Amino acid sequence: MKTVVILGADSLGMAVAQMLNPQEMKLIGLGDTRPDTWNVFSDPQKGELKEKIDGMPVMPVDLAVGFQPDMIVIATTDAEKSHALEYMAIRAGFLNDIVFIKDIHEQFSIRCGVLRRLCSRLDGLGVEGNVAELGCWRGDTSWQLNALMPDRKLYLFDTFQGFDPRDIAKELELGCSDASPGQFSGADEVKLLERMPAAAQVIIKKGWFPETAFDIEAETFALVYMDACLYNPTLSGLEFFFPRMTRGGVILLAGCDHEKYKGVAKAVEDLEARYGALLMLPVGDLEGTVMIVHP
């Protein structure tokens, strides 16, 4: 069995920790550059270590590297951060194997695999309804939905101007994130449509959700993919789409474990407090995606 240290203790690092094969890999600690994540010191100013640590130890990178594990996993998809953490590990004297989640993430996607199997399953069962995506940005998932279900209409909802100020105001009110208006702008609906293999089936709904859905309230859906990041659109999306899912239909909701955007998890929590528990299953990917099945 190999010993492993993960560098990066945010939501991505925690997701990587959960995906380690316990028959082959033993996680012995996490390293992070942010002092607020460390839990190993009784007195951080003096560097005094606790006698007992609750949970998995999170510590400075050099201290984690000092365990000299068989393998270090660098848990970030950002190239610059990956190289910076690699340099810190090598500078601290690490000579064993280093695995970059960035490289694996670019080559393999659990979520894409789930999407392919799910679309095949929905078609095979004859689940009726169309398809929608809330928060499509540049269409990295949109074109896959269109290719996998080319005979169904695909509704694509996005502001195409980044986060709406009304949604940001709610984020600040609830303390869910420090997102800013206009973040994730730069998407172009014309270029998005050019990526679609069955473009005649695509309906682009540009603007603020749920206003952009008011004219399709009679529509039904077999599959909805939601990656809106924020509380307001996530809650509005669940309230709009779930009652319109056909029997056996599925909502894929991304970001439920995201450390930076906590509005997604809060929206689910608030919805369940109001209406009862959802039939919700974790996909097990790095993005914290869950599958909500309409019974």
PDB file of N, CA and C in Angstrom, residues 251-289:
ATOM      1  N   ILE A 251     -32.302  15.379 -12.940  1.00  0.00           N
ATOM      2  CA  ILE A 251     -31.584  16.651 -12.899  1.00  0.00           C
ATOM      3  C   ILE A 251     -30.167  16.358 -12.428  1.00  0.00           C
ATOM      4  N   LEU A 252     -29.174  16.755 -13.211  1.00  0.00           N
ATOM      5  CA  LEU A 252     -27.785  16.690 -12.787  1.00  0.00           C
ATOM      6  C   LEU A 252     -27.406  18.072 -12.279  1.00  0.00           C
ATOM      7  N   LEU A 253     -27.059  18.145 -11.003  1.00  0.00           N
ATOM      8  CA  LEU A 253     -26.748  19.423 -10.360  1.00  0.00           C
ATOM      9  C   LEU A 253     -25.283  19.450  -9.958  1.00  0.00           C
ATOM     10  N   ALA A 254     -24.508  20.330 -10.570  1.00  0.00           N
ATOM     11  CA  ALA A 254     -23.072  20.425 -10.300  1.00  0.00           C
ATOM     12  C   ALA A 254     -22.792  21.397  -9.164  1.00  0.00           C
ATOM     13  N   GLY A 255     -21.680  21.165  -8.461  1.00  0.00           N
ATOM     14  CA  GLY A 255     -21.183  22.124  -7.483  1.00  0.00           C
ATOM     15  C   GLY A 255     -21.741  22.014  -6.088  1.00  0.00           C
ATOM     16  N   CYS A 256     -22.329  20.883  -5.718  1.00  0.00           N
ATOM     17  CA  CYS A 256     -22.932  20.774  -4.391  1.00  0.00           C
ATOM     18  C   CYS A 256     -21.905  20.762  -3.263  1.00  0.00           C
ATOM     19  N   ASP A 257     -20.652  20.440  -3.579  1.00  0.00           N
ATOM     20  CA  ASP A 257     -19.609  20.417  -2.550  1.00  0.00           C
ATOM     21  C   ASP A 257     -18.602  21.553  -2.723  1.00  0.00           C
ATOM     22  N   HIS A 258     -18.946  22.533  -3.552  1.00  0.00           N
ATOM     23  CA  HIS A 258     -17.970  23.578  -3.880  1.00  0.00           C
ATOM     24  C   HIS A 258     -17.716  24.478  -2.671  1.00  0.00           C
ATOM     25  N   GLU A 259     -16.448  24.633  -2.332  1.00  0.00           N
ATOM     26  CA  GLU A 259     -16.079  25.441  -1.173  1.00  0.00           C
ATOM     27  C   GLU A 259     -16.257  26.926  -1.442  1.00  0.00           C
ATOM     28  N   LYS A 260     -16.055  27.341  -2.680  1.00  0.00           N
ATOM     29  CA  LYS A 260     -16.113  28.763  -3.026  1.00  0.00           C
ATOM     30  C   LYS A 260     -17.543  29.231  -3.254  1.00  0.00           C
ATOM     31  N   TYR A 261     -18.362  28.373  -3.872  1.00  0.00           N
ATOM     32  CA  TYR A 261     -19.751  28.724  -4.170  1.00  0.00           C
ATOM     33  C   TYR A 261     -20.677  27.833  -3.337  1.00  0.00           C
ATOM     34  N   LYS A 262     -21.017  28.308  -2.151  1.00  0.00           N
ATOM     35  CA  LYS A 262     -21.808  27.504  -1.229  1.00  0.00           C
ATOM     36  C   LYS A 262     -23.311  27.679  -1.435  1.00  0.00           C
ATOM     37  N   GLY A 263     -23.688  28.534  -2.380  1.00  0.00           N
ATOM     38  CA  GLY A 263     -25.100  28.779  -2.622  1.00  0.00           C
ATOM     39  C   GLY A 263     -25.837  27.588  -3.191  1.00  0.00           C
ATOM     40  N   VAL A 264     -25.124  26.720  -3.928  1.00  0.00           N
ATOM     41  CA  VAL A 264     -25.763  25.546  -4.518  1.00  0.00           C
ATOM     42  C   VAL A 264     -26.255  24.613  -3.410  1.00  0.00           C
ATOM     43  N   ALA A 265     -25.374  24.297  -2.475  1.00  0.00           N
ATOM     44  CA  ALA A 265     -25.750  23.408  -1.371  1.00  0.00           C
ATOM     45  C   ALA A 265     -26.855  24.030  -0.517  1.00  0.00           C
ATOM     46  N   LYS A 266     -26.785  25.348  -0.308  1.00  0.00           N
ATOM     47  CA  LYS A 266     -27.813  26.007   0.519  1.00  0.00           C
ATOM     48  C   LYS A 266     -29.163  25.998  -0.188  1.00  0.00           C
ATOM     49  N   ALA A 267     -29.146  26.153  -1.503  1.00  0.00           N
ATOM     50  CA  ALA A 267     -30.402  26.115  -2.253  1.00  0.00           C
ATOM     51  C   ALA A 267     -31.070  24.749  -2.109  1.00  0.00           C
ATOM     52  N   VAL A 268     -30.281  23.682  -2.188  1.00  0.00           N
ATOM     53  CA  VAL A 268     -30.818  22.334  -2.003  1.00  0.00           C
ATOM     54  C   VAL A 268     -31.363  22.169  -0.590  1.00  0.00           C
ATOM     55  N   GLU A 269     -30.589  22.646   0.384  1.00  0.00           N
ATOM     56  CA  GLU A 269     -31.005  22.550   1.793  1.00  0.00           C
ATOM     57  C   GLU A 269     -32.322  23.273   2.030  1.00  0.00           C
ATOM     58  N   ASP A 270     -32.439  24.476   1.487  1.00  0.00           N
ATOM     59  CA  ASP A 270     -33.662  25.261   1.690  1.00  0.00           C
ATOM     60  C   ASP A 270     -34.847  24.631   0.979  1.00  0.00           C
ATOM     61  N   LEU A 271     -34.617  24.089  -0.207  1.00  0.00           N
ATOM     62  CA  LEU A 271     -35.699  23.457  -0.946  1.00  0.00           C
ATOM     63  C   LEU A 271     -36.200  22.211  -0.207  1.00  0.00           C
ATOM     64  N   GLU A 272     -35.275  21.408   0.317  1.00  0.00           N
ATOM     65  CA  GLU A 272     -35.675  20.197   1.034  1.00  0.00           C
ATOM     66  C   GLU A 272     -36.378  20.535   2.349  1.00  0.00           C
ATOM     67  N   ALA A 273     -35.971  21.622   2.995  1.00  0.00           N
ATOM     68  CA  ALA A 273     -36.631  22.040   4.225  1.00  0.00           C
ATOM     69  C   ALA A 273     -38.082  22.441   3.943  1.00  0.00           C
ATOM     70  N   ARG A 274     -38.326  22.923   2.753  1.00  0.00           N
ATOM     71  CA  ARG A 274     -39.666  23.397   2.391  1.00  0.00           C
ATOM     72  C   ARG A 274     -40.558  22.272   1.868  1.00  0.00           C
ATOM     73  N   TYR A 275     -39.972  21.379   1.043  1.00  0.00           N
ATOM     74  CA  TYR A 275     -40.793  20.392   0.346  1.00  0.00           C
ATOM     75  C   TYR A 275     -40.498  18.939   0.723  1.00  0.00           C
ATOM     76  N   GLY A 276     -39.445  18.700   1.493  1.00  0.00           N
ATOM     77  CA  GLY A 276     -39.073  17.329   1.821  1.00  0.00           C
ATOM     78  C   GLY A 276     -37.849  16.885   1.043  1.00  0.00           C
ATOM     79  N   ALA A 277     -37.299  15.737   1.447  1.00  0.00           N
ATOM     80  CA  ALA A 277     -36.038  15.260   0.873  1.00  0.00           C
ATOM     81  C   ALA A 277     -36.203  14.861  -0.584  1.00  0.00           C
ATOM     82  N   LEU A 278     -35.182  15.214  -1.380  1.00  0.00           N
ATOM     83  CA  LEU A 278     -35.121  14.817  -2.776  1.00  0.00           C
ATOM     84  C   LEU A 278     -34.456  13.453  -2.882  1.00  0.00           C
ATOM     85  N   LEU A 279     -34.778  12.699  -3.938  1.00  0.00           N
ATOM     86  CA  LEU A 279     -34.070  11.460  -4.234  1.00  0.00           C
ATOM     87  C   LEU A 279     -32.775  11.858  -4.937  1.00  0.00           C
ATOM     88  N   MET A 280     -31.723  12.043  -4.148  1.00  0.00           N
ATOM     89  CA  MET A 280     -30.495  12.652  -4.634  1.00  0.00           C
ATOM     90  C   MET A 280     -29.311  11.710  -4.419  1.00  0.00           C
ATOM     91  N   LEU A 281     -28.569  11.432  -5.477  1.00  0.00           N
ATOM     92  CA  LEU A 281     -27.460  10.496  -5.433  1.00  0.00           C
ATOM     93  C   LEU A 281     -26.186  11.181  -5.904  1.00  0.00           C
ATOM     94  N   PRO A 282     -25.071  11.039  -5.182  1.00  0.00           N
ATOM     95  CA  PRO A 282     -23.815  11.646  -5.630  1.00  0.00           C
ATOM     96  C   PRO A 282     -23.257  10.920  -6.842  1.00  0.00           C
ATOM     97  N   VAL A 283     -22.758  11.687  -7.799  1.00  0.00           N
ATOM     98  CA  VAL A 283     -22.137  11.115  -8.997  1.00  0.00           C
ATOM     99  C   VAL A 283     -20.721  10.638  -8.688  1.00  0.00           C
ATOM    100  N   GLY A 284     -20.039  11.333  -7.759  1.00  0.00           N
ATOM    101  CA  GLY A 284     -18.687  10.936  -7.374  1.00  0.00           C
ATOM    102  C   GLY A 284     -17.598  11.580  -8.197  1.00  0.00           C
ATOM    103  N   ASP A 285     -17.911  12.675  -8.890  1.00  0.00           N
ATOM    104  CA  ASP A 285     -16.888  13.365  -9.674  1.00  0.00           C
ATOM    105  C   ASP A 285     -16.206  14.437  -8.838  1.00  0.00           C
ATOM    106  N   LEU A 286     -15.246  15.123  -9.433  1.00  0.00           N
ATOM    107  CA  LEU A 286     -14.493  16.150  -8.706  1.00  0.00           C
ATOM    108  C   LEU A 286     -15.294  17.436  -8.518  1.00  0.00           C
ATOM    109  N   GLU A 287     -16.378  17.591  -9.269  1.00  0.00           N
ATOM    110  CA  GLU A 287     -17.167  18.820  -9.209  1.00  0.00           C
ATOM    111  C   GLU A 287     -18.325  18.749  -8.217  1.00  0.00           C
ATOM    112  N   GLY A 288     -18.461  17.647  -7.504  1.00  0.00           N
ATOM    113  CA  GLY A 288     -19.545  17.529  -6.532  1.00  0.00           C
ATOM    114  C   GLY A 288     -20.918  17.456  -7.165  1.00  0.00           C
ATOM    115  N   THR A 289     -21.029  16.817  -8.325  1.00  0.00           N
ATOM    116  CA  THR A 289     -22.300  16.703  -9.024  1.00  0.00           C
ATOM    117  C   THR A 289     -23.188  15.659  -8.340  1.00  0.00           C
TER     118      THR A 289
END
